[in-house]
Coordinates of C-alpha atoms in Angstrom, one line a residue:
Chain U
M742 CA 74.4 0.9 -19.4
R743 CA 72.5 4.7 -19.9
R744 CA 70.1 3.5 -21.6
P745 CA 68.6 0.9 -19.2
L746 CA 69.0 3.0 -16.2
S747 CA 66.9 5.2 -17.8
A748 CA 64.1 3.0 -18.5
L749 CA 64.8 1.4 -14.6
G750 CA 64.1 5.8 -13.6
G751 CA 61.3 5.8 -15.5
F752 CA 59.4 2.7 -14.4
F753 CA 60.4 3.9 -10.7
D754 CA 59.2 7.8 -11.5
G755 CA 55.8 5.6 -12.9
L756 CA 56.1 3.6 -10.4
V757 CA 55.8 6.8 -7.8
R758 CA 53.5 8.5 -9.2
F759 CA 50.9 6.1 -9.5
V760 CA 51.6 5.5 -5.5
V761 CA 50.7 8.7 -5.3
R762 CA 47.9 8.8 -6.9
F763 CA 46.0 6.2 -5.5
A764 CA 46.9 7.2 -1.9
I765 CA 45.6 10.6 -3.2
G766 CA 42.5 8.2 -4.6
L767 CA 42.5 6.9 -1.4
V768 CA 42.4 9.6 0.8
C769 CA 39.6 11.2 -1.5
Y770 CA 37.2 8.7 -3.0
P771 CA 35.2 8.7 0.6
F772 CA 34.9 12.1 1.0
D773 CA 34.2 12.4 -2.4
L774 CA 31.3 10.0 -2.4
V775 CA 29.3 11.7 1.1
T776 CA 30.1 15.1 -0.8
T777 CA 28.6 13.5 -4.2
A778 CA 26.1 11.6 -2.0
G779 CA 25.2 14.8 0.3
R780 CA 24.9 17.1 -3.0
A781 CA 22.5 13.8 -4.9
W782 CA 20.7 14.4 -1.0
Y783 CA 19.7 17.6 -0.4
R784 CA 19.2 17.8 -4.6
F785 CA 16.1 15.1 -4.2
F786 CA 14.5 16.1 -1.5
F787 CA 14.7 19.6 -0.9
T788 CA 14.5 20.6 -4.5
P789 CA 11.1 22.3 -4.6
A790 CA 8.4 20.6 -6.7
E791 CA 4.8 21.4 -8.2
P792 CA 2.5 21.0 -5.9
A793 CA -0.2 19.8 -8.4
P794 CA 0.4 15.8 -8.4
L795 CA 0.4 15.6 -4.6
G796 CA -3.2 17.7 -5.0
L797 CA -4.0 15.2 -7.1
L798 CA -3.2 12.9 -4.7
R799 CA -5.0 14.2 -1.5
V800 CA -8.5 14.5 -3.7
S801 CA -8.0 10.6 -4.6
V802 CA -6.7 9.5 -1.1
G803 CA -9.6 12.1 0.1
L804 CA -12.4 10.2 -1.5
L805 CA -10.8 6.8 -0.9
S806 CA -10.8 7.3 2.9
L807 CA -14.5 9.2 2.8
W808 CA -15.9 6.4 0.7
S809 CA -14.5 3.8 3.5
L810 CA -15.0 6.0 6.2
W811 CA -18.9 5.9 4.9
T812 CA -18.8 2.0 4.7
I813 CA -18.3 1.9 8.1
G814 CA -20.8 4.0 9.1
L815 CA -23.3 1.4 7.4
D816 CA -22.8 -0.9 10.1
L817 CA -21.0 1.7 12.5
H818 CA -21.8 -0.2 15.9
A819 CA -20.6 -3.3 14.8
N820 CA -17.6 -1.7 13.0
L821 CA -16.7 0.2 15.8
G822 CA -19.0 -0.2 19.2
S823 CA -18.2 -1.4 22.5
D824 CA -20.4 -4.7 21.6
G825 CA -19.1 -4.9 18.3
W826 CA -17.3 -7.4 15.5
A827 CA -14.3 -6.7 17.6
N828 CA -14.9 -5.3 21.3
P829 CA -12.1 -3.7 23.4
E830 CA -10.8 -6.5 25.7
A831 CA -10.2 -8.1 22.7
L832 CA -8.3 -5.6 21.0
R833 CA -5.9 -4.6 23.6
A834 CA -5.4 -8.7 24.4
Y835 CA -4.2 -8.5 20.7
W836 CA -2.1 -5.5 21.0
N837 CA -0.6 -7.1 24.1
E838 CA -0.1 -9.9 22.3
W839 CA 0.2 -9.0 18.9
K840 CA 1.8 -5.6 19.1
A841 CA 4.5 -6.2 22.3
G842 CA 3.6 -3.7 24.4
A843 CA 4.1 -0.7 21.6
P844 CA 2.2 2.5 21.2
A845 CA -0.6 1.2 19.3
W846 CA -3.8 3.7 19.5
S847 CA -7.2 4.7 18.7
L848 CA -9.5 7.2 19.6
W849 CA -12.5 5.0 19.2
L850 CA -11.8 3.9 22.5
V851 CA -12.5 6.8 23.7
V852 CA -15.6 6.9 22.1
P853 CA -18.9 5.7 24.2
D854 CA -21.4 4.7 22.3
R855 CA -23.9 6.6 22.6
F856 CA -22.0 9.8 21.0
L857 CA -20.4 6.6 17.7
A858 CA -23.1 8.6 15.0
A859 CA -22.3 11.7 16.2
A860 CA -18.5 11.1 16.4
W861 CA -17.9 9.6 13.1
V862 CA -20.3 12.2 11.4
A863 CA -17.7 14.8 12.8
S864 CA -15.1 12.6 11.2
L865 CA -16.4 12.2 7.7
I866 CA -16.6 16.2 7.8
V867 CA -13.0 16.3 8.9
V868 CA -12.4 13.5 5.8
A869 CA -14.2 16.4 3.6
A870 CA -12.9 19.3 4.5
F871 CA -9.3 17.4 3.7
T872 CA -11.0 16.3 0.4
L873 CA -11.2 19.5 -0.4
G874 CA -8.8 20.9 0.7
I875 CA -10.0 23.2 3.4
F876 CA -7.6 24.0 5.8
S877 CA -5.5 21.5 4.6
R878 CA -2.6 21.1 6.8
V879 CA -5.1 21.0 9.9
T880 CA -7.5 18.8 8.8
A881 CA -5.0 15.7 6.7
V882 CA -3.2 15.3 10.3
L883 CA -6.6 15.4 11.7
S884 CA -7.7 13.2 9.0
W885 CA -4.6 10.9 9.3
I886 CA -6.1 10.7 13.4
V887 CA -9.4 10.1 12.0
M888 CA -8.4 6.8 9.5
V889 CA -5.6 5.3 11.9
S890 CA -7.8 5.4 15.0
T891 CA -10.6 3.4 12.5
V892 CA -8.4 0.5 11.8
R893 CA -6.7 -0.1 14.6
R894 CA -10.1 0.2 16.3
A895 CA -10.8 -2.8 14.1
P896 CA -7.7 -4.7 13.0
V897 CA -9.7 -7.8 12.1
L898 CA -11.8 -6.2 9.6
F899 CA -8.8 -4.3 7.2
F900 CA -6.7 -5.0 4.3
G901 CA -4.5 -4.1 2.0
F902 CA -6.0 -1.3 0.6
D903 CA -6.7 1.1 4.4
Q904 CA -3.0 -0.1 4.7
S905 CA -1.7 1.1 1.1
V906 CA -4.5 4.7 2.2
L907 CA -3.1 5.4 5.4
T908 CA 0.5 5.6 4.0
W909 CA -0.4 8.4 1.2
L910 CA -2.4 9.9 4.2
M911 CA 0.3 10.2 6.2
Y912 CA 3.2 11.9 3.7
L913 CA -0.5 14.3 2.8
A914 CA -0.2 14.9 7.0
V915 CA 3.0 14.8 7.0
S916 CA 4.4 17.8 4.9
G917 CA 2.0 19.9 4.3
A918 CA 1.3 20.7 1.2
S919 CA -1.1 18.8 0.4
G920 CA -2.8 22.1 0.2
Q921 CA -1.7 23.8 -2.5
A922 CA -3.0 23.0 -5.5
F923 CA -6.9 22.2 -6.7
S924 CA -8.1 23.6 -2.9
L925 CA -10.3 25.5 -1.9
D926 CA -7.0 26.9 0.1
R927 CA -5.4 27.9 -2.7
L928 CA -8.2 29.4 -4.7
L929 CA -9.4 31.2 -1.6
A930 CA -5.8 32.8 -0.9
R931 CA -4.1 33.2 -3.4
G932 CA -6.6 32.8 -6.8
H933 CA -4.7 30.3 -9.2
T934 CA -0.8 31.1 -9.0
V935 CA 0.8 27.6 -8.0
E936 CA 4.6 28.4 -6.9
P937 CA 6.7 25.0 -6.6
S938 CA 7.5 24.3 -2.8
V939 CA 10.3 22.2 -1.0
S940 CA 7.3 20.6 1.1
A941 CA 5.7 19.7 -1.4
N942 CA 9.1 18.2 -3.0
L943 CA 9.1 16.3 0.7
G944 CA 5.7 14.7 0.2
L945 CA 5.9 13.8 -3.3
R946 CA 8.9 12.1 -2.7
L947 CA 8.0 10.6 0.4
I948 CA 5.3 8.3 -1.3
Q949 CA 7.8 7.5 -3.8
L950 CA 9.7 6.5 -1.8
H951 CA 7.6 3.8 0.2
L952 CA 5.6 3.1 -3.5
C953 CA 8.9 1.6 -4.9
L954 CA 9.8 0.0 -0.9
I955 CA 6.6 -1.9 -2.0
Y956 CA 6.6 -2.5 -5.6
A957 CA 9.7 -3.5 -4.4
V958 CA 9.3 -6.4 -1.0
S959 CA 5.8 -7.6 -2.9
G960 CA 8.3 -8.6 -6.4
L961 CA 11.4 -10.0 -4.5
A962 CA 8.7 -12.2 -1.7
K963 CA 7.4 -13.1 -5.1
L964 CA 10.1 -15.2 -6.4
A965 CA 10.0 -17.7 -2.6
G966 CA 7.2 -18.9 -4.9
S967 CA 6.8 -21.9 -6.6
S968 CA 4.1 -20.7 -8.7
W969 CA 5.6 -17.3 -9.7
W970 CA 8.0 -19.4 -11.2
N971 CA 6.2 -22.2 -12.6
G972 CA 3.5 -19.5 -13.6
E973 CA 0.8 -21.2 -11.9
A974 CA 0.1 -18.2 -9.5
V975 CA -2.5 -16.1 -11.6
L976 CA -4.6 -18.3 -12.2
T977 CA -4.7 -19.6 -8.8
I978 CA -5.5 -16.0 -8.2
L979 CA -8.3 -16.1 -11.4
V980 CA -9.9 -18.8 -9.5
L981 CA -10.3 -17.8 -6.1
P982 CA -12.7 -19.0 -4.5
E983 CA -14.8 -16.0 -2.6
Y984 CA -13.2 -13.3 -4.5
H985 CA -13.6 -13.7 -7.7
V986 CA -15.6 -11.5 -9.6
G987 CA -16.8 -13.6 -12.4
N988 CA -16.2 -17.3 -13.7
L989 CA -12.4 -16.4 -14.7
T990 CA -11.6 -20.8 -15.5
W991 CA -12.1 -20.0 -18.9
L992 CA -9.0 -18.2 -19.0
A993 CA -7.5 -22.0 -18.2
A994 CA -7.2 -22.4 -21.7
Y995 CA -4.3 -20.0 -22.0
P996 CA -1.8 -21.1 -20.0
K997 CA 1.2 -19.7 -22.1
L998 CA -0.4 -16.4 -21.8
L999 CA -1.4 -16.8 -17.7
N1000 CA 2.5 -17.8 -17.7
L1001 CA 3.4 -14.9 -19.5
L1002 CA 1.0 -12.6 -17.0
A1003 CA 2.4 -14.3 -14.0
H1004 CA 6.7 -13.9 -15.0
G1005 CA 5.5 -9.9 -15.9
T1006 CA 4.5 -9.3 -12.8
V1007 CA 7.1 -10.5 -11.0
L1008 CA 9.5 -8.5 -13.4
L1009 CA 7.2 -5.1 -12.8
E1010 CA 7.2 -5.1 -9.4
I1011 CA 11.5 -5.8 -9.0
L1012 CA 11.8 -3.4 -11.5
Y1013 CA 10.1 -0.5 -11.3
P1014 CA 12.3 0.7 -7.9
V1015 CA 14.7 1.1 -10.0
L1016 CA 13.6 2.4 -14.6
I1017 CA 10.7 5.0 -12.5
W1018 CA 13.3 7.1 -12.1
N1019 CA 14.0 7.2 -15.7
R1020 CA 12.2 9.4 -17.3
L1021 CA 11.9 7.6 -21.0
C1022 CA 10.4 4.1 -18.7
R1023 CA 8.2 6.1 -16.9
P1024 CA 5.2 6.3 -18.3
A1025 CA 5.6 3.3 -19.8
L1026 CA 6.1 1.8 -16.1
L1027 CA 3.0 3.8 -15.4
V1028 CA 0.6 2.5 -17.7
A1029 CA 2.0 -1.3 -17.0
M1030 CA 1.0 -0.7 -13.7
V1031 CA -2.4 1.0 -14.1
L1032 CA -3.3 -1.6 -16.0
L1033 CA -2.2 -4.5 -12.9
H1034 CA -4.6 -3.1 -11.1
V1035 CA -7.4 -2.3 -13.3
A1036 CA -6.5 -6.7 -13.3
I1037 CA -6.8 -6.9 -9.6
D1038 CA -9.7 -5.2 -10.0
Q1039 CA -11.5 -6.6 -12.2
T1040 CA -10.6 -10.5 -11.1
L1041 CA -10.0 -9.8 -7.3
G1042 CA -12.9 -7.1 -7.1
L1043 CA -10.5 -5.3 -5.2
R1044 CA -11.2 -1.6 -6.0
E1045 CA -10.5 0.1 -3.6
F1046 CA -6.8 -1.5 -3.1
S1047 CA -6.5 -0.7 -7.0
L1048 CA -7.7 2.8 -7.6
S1049 CA -5.7 3.8 -3.8
M1050 CA -2.6 1.5 -6.1
I1051 CA -2.9 4.0 -9.1
A1052 CA -3.4 6.8 -7.0
A1053 CA -0.4 6.2 -5.2
N1054 CA 1.4 6.3 -8.5
M1055 CA 0.0 10.3 -9.3
A1056 CA 3.1 11.1 -7.5
F1057 CA 5.5 10.2 -10.4
V1058 CA 3.7 12.5 -12.7
S1059 CA 5.7 15.5 -13.1
G1060 CA 4.3 18.3 -12.4
P1061 CA 4.7 20.6 -14.9
W1062 CA 3.3 18.8 -17.7
L1063 CA 0.3 18.1 -15.5
R1064 CA -0.1 22.0 -15.4
G1065 CA 0.8 22.3 -19.3
R1066 CA 3.9 23.8 -18.7
P1067 CA 7.6 22.9 -20.2
I1068 CA 8.9 20.1 -18.1
P1069 CA 13.2 21.2 -16.4
A1070 CA 15.9 19.6 -18.5
A1071 CA 17.2 17.4 -15.8
P1072 CA 20.5 18.7 -13.8
P1073 CA 23.6 18.1 -15.4
T1074 CA 24.9 13.8 -14.8
E1075 CA 28.9 15.2 -13.5
T1076 CA 31.6 12.9 -15.4
G1077 CA 35.0 12.0 -15.3
Chain L
M346 CA 9.2 26.7 -36.5
N347 CA 11.9 27.2 -39.6
S348 CA 10.6 23.9 -41.2
E349 CA 11.6 23.3 -45.2
P350 CA 9.4 21.7 -47.5
D351 CA 11.6 19.7 -49.0
Q352 CA 13.1 18.0 -44.8
P353 CA 9.7 16.0 -44.0
G354 CA 11.3 15.5 -41.2
A355 CA 11.2 19.0 -40.1
A356 CA 8.4 19.1 -41.0
R357 CA 7.2 16.2 -38.7
A358 CA 9.0 18.4 -36.1
S359 CA 6.9 21.7 -36.5
W360 CA 4.1 20.7 -36.4
L361 CA 4.9 18.3 -33.4
D362 CA 5.9 21.3 -31.7
R363 CA 3.2 23.4 -32.7
L364 CA 0.4 20.9 -31.2
K365 CA 3.3 21.2 -27.8
N366 CA 2.9 24.4 -27.6
W367 CA -0.7 24.3 -28.2
S368 CA -1.7 21.9 -25.4
R369 CA 0.9 24.1 -23.1
Y370 CA -0.5 27.0 -21.2
P371 CA 0.2 30.3 -24.0
D372 CA 0.9 32.7 -21.2
P373 CA 4.9 32.9 -20.2
K374 CA 3.8 34.5 -17.2
S375 CA 2.7 31.4 -16.3
E376 CA 5.7 29.6 -15.9
P377 CA 6.2 29.0 -12.6
A378 CA 8.1 31.3 -10.2
P379 CA 11.5 29.2 -8.7
G380 CA 10.2 28.5 -5.3
H381 CA 11.8 29.0 -2.2
R382 CA 14.1 27.0 -0.8
W383 CA 15.0 25.9 3.2
P384 CA 17.6 27.1 5.5
S385 CA 20.5 24.7 5.6
W386 CA 20.0 24.0 9.0
V387 CA 15.3 22.8 8.5
C388 CA 17.5 21.0 5.7
W389 CA 20.0 19.2 8.4
L390 CA 16.9 18.8 10.9
V391 CA 14.5 17.3 8.6
S392 CA 17.4 14.9 7.0
A393 CA 18.1 13.8 10.1
L394 CA 14.3 12.4 10.9
L395 CA 13.9 11.8 7.2
L396 CA 17.2 9.2 7.8
F397 CA 15.4 7.6 10.4
H398 CA 12.2 7.3 9.2
V399 CA 13.5 5.6 6.1
T400 CA 15.8 2.8 8.1
A401 CA 12.4 2.2 10.5
T402 CA 10.2 2.0 7.5
V403 CA 12.4 -0.3 5.7
A404 CA 14.5 -2.4 8.5
C405 CA 10.0 -3.3 9.6
E406 CA 9.0 -4.2 6.1
L407 CA 12.0 -6.6 6.2
A408 CA 12.0 -7.9 9.8
D409 CA 8.0 -8.0 9.2
Q410 CA 8.5 -10.8 6.0
W411 CA 7.7 -14.7 6.2
A412 CA 11.5 -15.2 5.7
T413 CA 13.9 -13.4 8.5
S414 CA 17.6 -13.6 9.8
S415 CA 17.7 -13.3 12.9
L416 CA 19.7 -9.7 12.4
T417 CA 16.5 -8.2 10.5
R418 CA 14.6 -8.8 13.4
Q419 CA 16.8 -7.6 15.8
V420 CA 17.1 -3.9 13.7
G421 CA 13.6 -4.4 13.5
R422 CA 13.1 -4.3 17.1
W423 CA 14.2 -1.3 17.8
F424 CA 12.3 0.6 15.3
W425 CA 9.3 -1.2 17.1
S426 CA 7.9 1.3 18.5
Y427 CA 7.9 4.0 16.1
I428 CA 6.3 1.5 13.0
V429 CA 3.9 0.7 15.0
L430 CA 2.6 4.3 16.3
I431 CA 2.6 5.7 12.7
N432 CA 0.6 2.8 12.1
Q433 CA 3.4 1.4 9.6
D434 CA 3.8 -2.2 10.9
Y435 CA 2.6 -4.9 7.8
A436 CA 4.6 -6.5 5.5
H437 CA 3.6 -5.7 1.5
A438 CA 3.5 -9.3 0.2
Y439 CA 0.6 -9.6 -1.5
F440 CA -0.1 -13.2 -3.0
A441 CA 3.5 -14.6 -2.0
P442 CA 5.4 -16.3 -1.5
N443 CA 2.6 -18.2 -3.3
P444 CA -1.1 -17.0 -3.3
E445 CA -3.3 -19.7 -0.8
P446 CA -5.2 -21.9 -3.1
R447 CA -8.0 -21.4 -0.5
T448 CA -10.6 -19.3 1.4
P449 CA -11.7 -20.2 4.7
V450 CA -15.4 -19.6 5.3
V451 CA -16.5 -19.4 8.8
T452 CA -20.2 -19.7 9.4
A453 CA -21.5 -19.1 13.2
R454 CA -24.5 -21.5 14.5
L455 CA -26.2 -19.6 16.7
R456 CA -28.5 -21.8 18.7
F457 CA -31.5 -20.4 20.4
K458 CA -33.4 -20.4 23.8
T459 CA -36.8 -21.4 22.5
G460 CA -35.4 -24.5 21.4
G461 CA -36.4 -23.5 17.9
P462 CA -34.6 -24.5 14.4
Y463 CA -30.3 -23.1 14.4
H464 CA -29.9 -20.1 12.2
D465 CA -26.4 -20.1 10.5
V466 CA -23.9 -16.7 9.3
R467 CA -21.5 -16.4 7.3
L468 CA -17.9 -14.9 6.6
P469 CA -17.8 -13.7 4.6
D470 CA -22.0 -13.2 3.6
K471 CA -22.1 -13.5 -0.2
S472 CA -24.8 -10.7 -0.2
T473 CA -23.3 -8.7 1.1
Q474 CA -23.0 -4.5 -0.9
P475 CA -21.0 -2.9 -1.3
R476 CA -17.8 -5.0 -2.2
I477 CA -15.6 -3.3 0.2
R478 CA -18.1 -4.3 3.6
Y479 CA -18.2 -8.3 1.3
V480 CA -13.8 -7.5 1.6
R481 CA -14.1 -6.7 4.4
Q482 CA -15.6 -9.8 5.5
I483 CA -13.1 -11.8 4.2
A484 CA -10.4 -10.6 6.5
M485 CA -12.5 -11.1 9.6
A486 CA -13.0 -14.7 8.3
W487 CA -9.2 -14.6 8.3
H488 CA -8.6 -12.9 11.7
L489 CA -10.9 -16.1 12.8
T490 CA -9.0 -18.5 11.5
H491 CA -5.7 -17.7 12.1
E492 CA -6.4 -17.0 15.3
S493 CA -7.4 -21.2 15.8
K494 CA -4.4 -22.2 13.9
E495 CA -3.0 -20.2 17.7
V496 CA -1.0 -23.2 20.0
D497 CA -2.8 -22.1 22.9
F498 CA -6.0 -21.4 21.2
A499 CA -8.2 -21.1 24.4
K500 CA -5.3 -19.2 25.7
H501 CA -5.5 -16.4 23.0
W502 CA -9.0 -16.4 20.7
Y503 CA -10.4 -13.3 22.0
W504 CA -11.2 -12.4 18.3
A505 CA -13.5 -16.0 18.2
R506 CA -15.3 -14.5 21.7
S507 CA -15.8 -10.8 20.2
Y508 CA -17.6 -11.9 17.7
A509 CA -19.8 -14.2 19.6
K510 CA -20.5 -11.9 21.8
H511 CA -21.2 -9.3 19.6
L512 CA -24.0 -12.1 17.9
C513 CA -25.2 -12.6 21.4
R514 CA -25.9 -8.7 21.8
A515 CA -27.3 -8.5 17.9
H516 CA -29.6 -11.9 18.3
P517 CA -31.1 -11.3 21.8
D518 CA -32.3 -15.1 21.9
C519 CA -29.6 -16.3 21.4
D520 CA -28.4 -19.1 23.9
R521 CA -25.2 -21.2 22.0
I522 CA -22.9 -20.0 19.6
S523 CA -20.7 -22.3 17.3
L524 CA -17.6 -21.1 15.2
L525 CA -16.9 -23.1 12.7
V526 CA -13.9 -22.6 9.6
Q527 CA -14.6 -24.5 5.8
W528 CA -12.2 -23.9 3.4
H529 CA -13.1 -22.6 0.0
R530 CA -10.6 -24.8 -2.3
A531 CA -9.6 -23.1 -5.5
P532 CA -9.5 -26.1 -7.9
N533 CA -5.7 -27.2 -9.3
P534 CA -4.5 -25.9 -12.7
N535 CA -3.7 -29.1 -14.1
K536 CA -7.1 -30.0 -13.1
L537 CA -9.0 -27.5 -14.0
L538 CA -6.9 -26.8 -17.5
D539 CA -8.5 -31.4 -18.4
A540 CA -11.8 -30.2 -17.1
I541 CA -11.6 -27.2 -19.7
A542 CA -10.4 -30.6 -22.6
R543 CA -12.8 -32.0 -21.1
S544 CA -15.8 -29.4 -21.4
A545 CA -17.3 -30.1 -18.3
V546 CA -16.0 -27.6 -16.3
P547 CA -17.6 -28.3 -12.9
D548 CA -19.1 -24.9 -10.7
Y549 CA -16.4 -24.4 -7.5
D550 CA -18.9 -22.4 -5.9
S551 CA -20.5 -26.0 -5.6
D552 CA -20.6 -27.8 -1.7
D553 CA -17.9 -30.3 -3.3
W554 CA -15.4 -27.8 -3.3
F555 CA -15.6 -26.8 0.7
S556 CA -13.5 -29.2 2.9
P557 CA -16.0 -30.6 5.9
P558 CA -16.5 -27.7 8.9
Q559 CA -13.7 -27.8 11.7
L560 CA -15.1 -26.1 15.6
I561 CA -13.4 -23.2 16.6
G562 CA -15.3 -22.8 19.6
E563 CA -18.2 -23.7 21.3
F564 CA -19.8 -20.2 23.5
A565 CA -22.6 -19.9 25.8
C566 CA -23.7 -16.9 25.7
D567 CA -24.3 -16.2 29.5
D568 CA -20.3 -16.7 29.9
L569 CA -19.6 -13.8 27.6

């Protein structure tokens, strides 16, 4: 009789221990989840980072903005004048209807036509100063205001390039850290010493996250299209009328290759936001993305768009690697 | 560093290490300082702003897609003013769900008071350089075409009117302007394959690949 009783006691003892363990786990799990997520959040956004990639991004985005603004000036009055392609009445009607009363704005609307050229030259000087890294904190914000004003003034003329370059410009302005490397500010203030900073990390993290969002949305939206599943999408893009830069119809003779490119594009865009955070995968993904954007440039002639996306990918390039310093080891992961 | 000649793996590692060290800065004093961390209250404040910004960006990006639920649209509306203010009201669904196999070409037909022959202005104009200006003209053609598809187009044709007004001001002798749209079609992939197999690839920029012109609108310069 003793043996079964002791077995029963052991069973109840195990059961009680299990219930206690389960109850403790139930109470502690949300707390652990929140504290671990909080620590990860802090480490992700508030660890000082080398500003070198941000400095390179500032130069690239600045040069692209300068080029965009310069070409806008080639048809200055048609682009930004009151009798231009998008006159102020049309613009306000468009804002009222499509922006539903949201605060869309453009400083070009308050510039009279006779001062347009002077304002354009002043804008070029501001963006040039930002590119060189002169008074970077102020010129970054001013450059963003100038470029947003330009895009908002004539929304009919702008495309993916303007959207992407304005996104990177916004984060460079908000972080206030774009002049911490490769800038005249740095050269004049403290020589060549570059210190890691939290603001540089914030700027890089925001650009990285937004880049991942763009690729994820672009890739996931393609999953709803039959031509990306049957592999015809790339051929359609290659022979897209008015865009194509050369006769690429001969590529249609290699349907399997075109299918591979279509599936590869979707796969790359979807996997990028997941795998780019892995150190080993990162170089391969960056090379693949550069190749994708070079292909977009060579087939559709969207050079500025491709360059702006390649520039944004630089946010994932290691700062210490750029400066030729040892890359710090990854923080140990918690186990068990 | 302590490579032994009888261990080829170790010798290779040493050679790689030497190359890696050579490619870096030789002075250990040039190592970056650990950097200053922010006070915790600043981190909390910035975290709240980050949370708001990231949520707003993701919500509006999803709400702007071609297929959305009423929930995503509702959440997107909460952040819409902020997203428009910072100029991030874009959907980045490039060539999705399917690339459009055609591109609009808008022709403005200008008729003059003198009664002479009409003059056509093409959007996009293939002679435009540098290319970014040409691509901007394609964007303009897309806007004019999209606008003309609106249900109550005559009430909403602000871009068509604006473009016509611009052309009237740029050509003072102009009396009337007709805006026409044609679709420049891409070849069907299967037909293209057949054509390649027969070694008879046609010129896809020829007139055969354009749809018949459709009138967007007629504008009298005196009324604009």
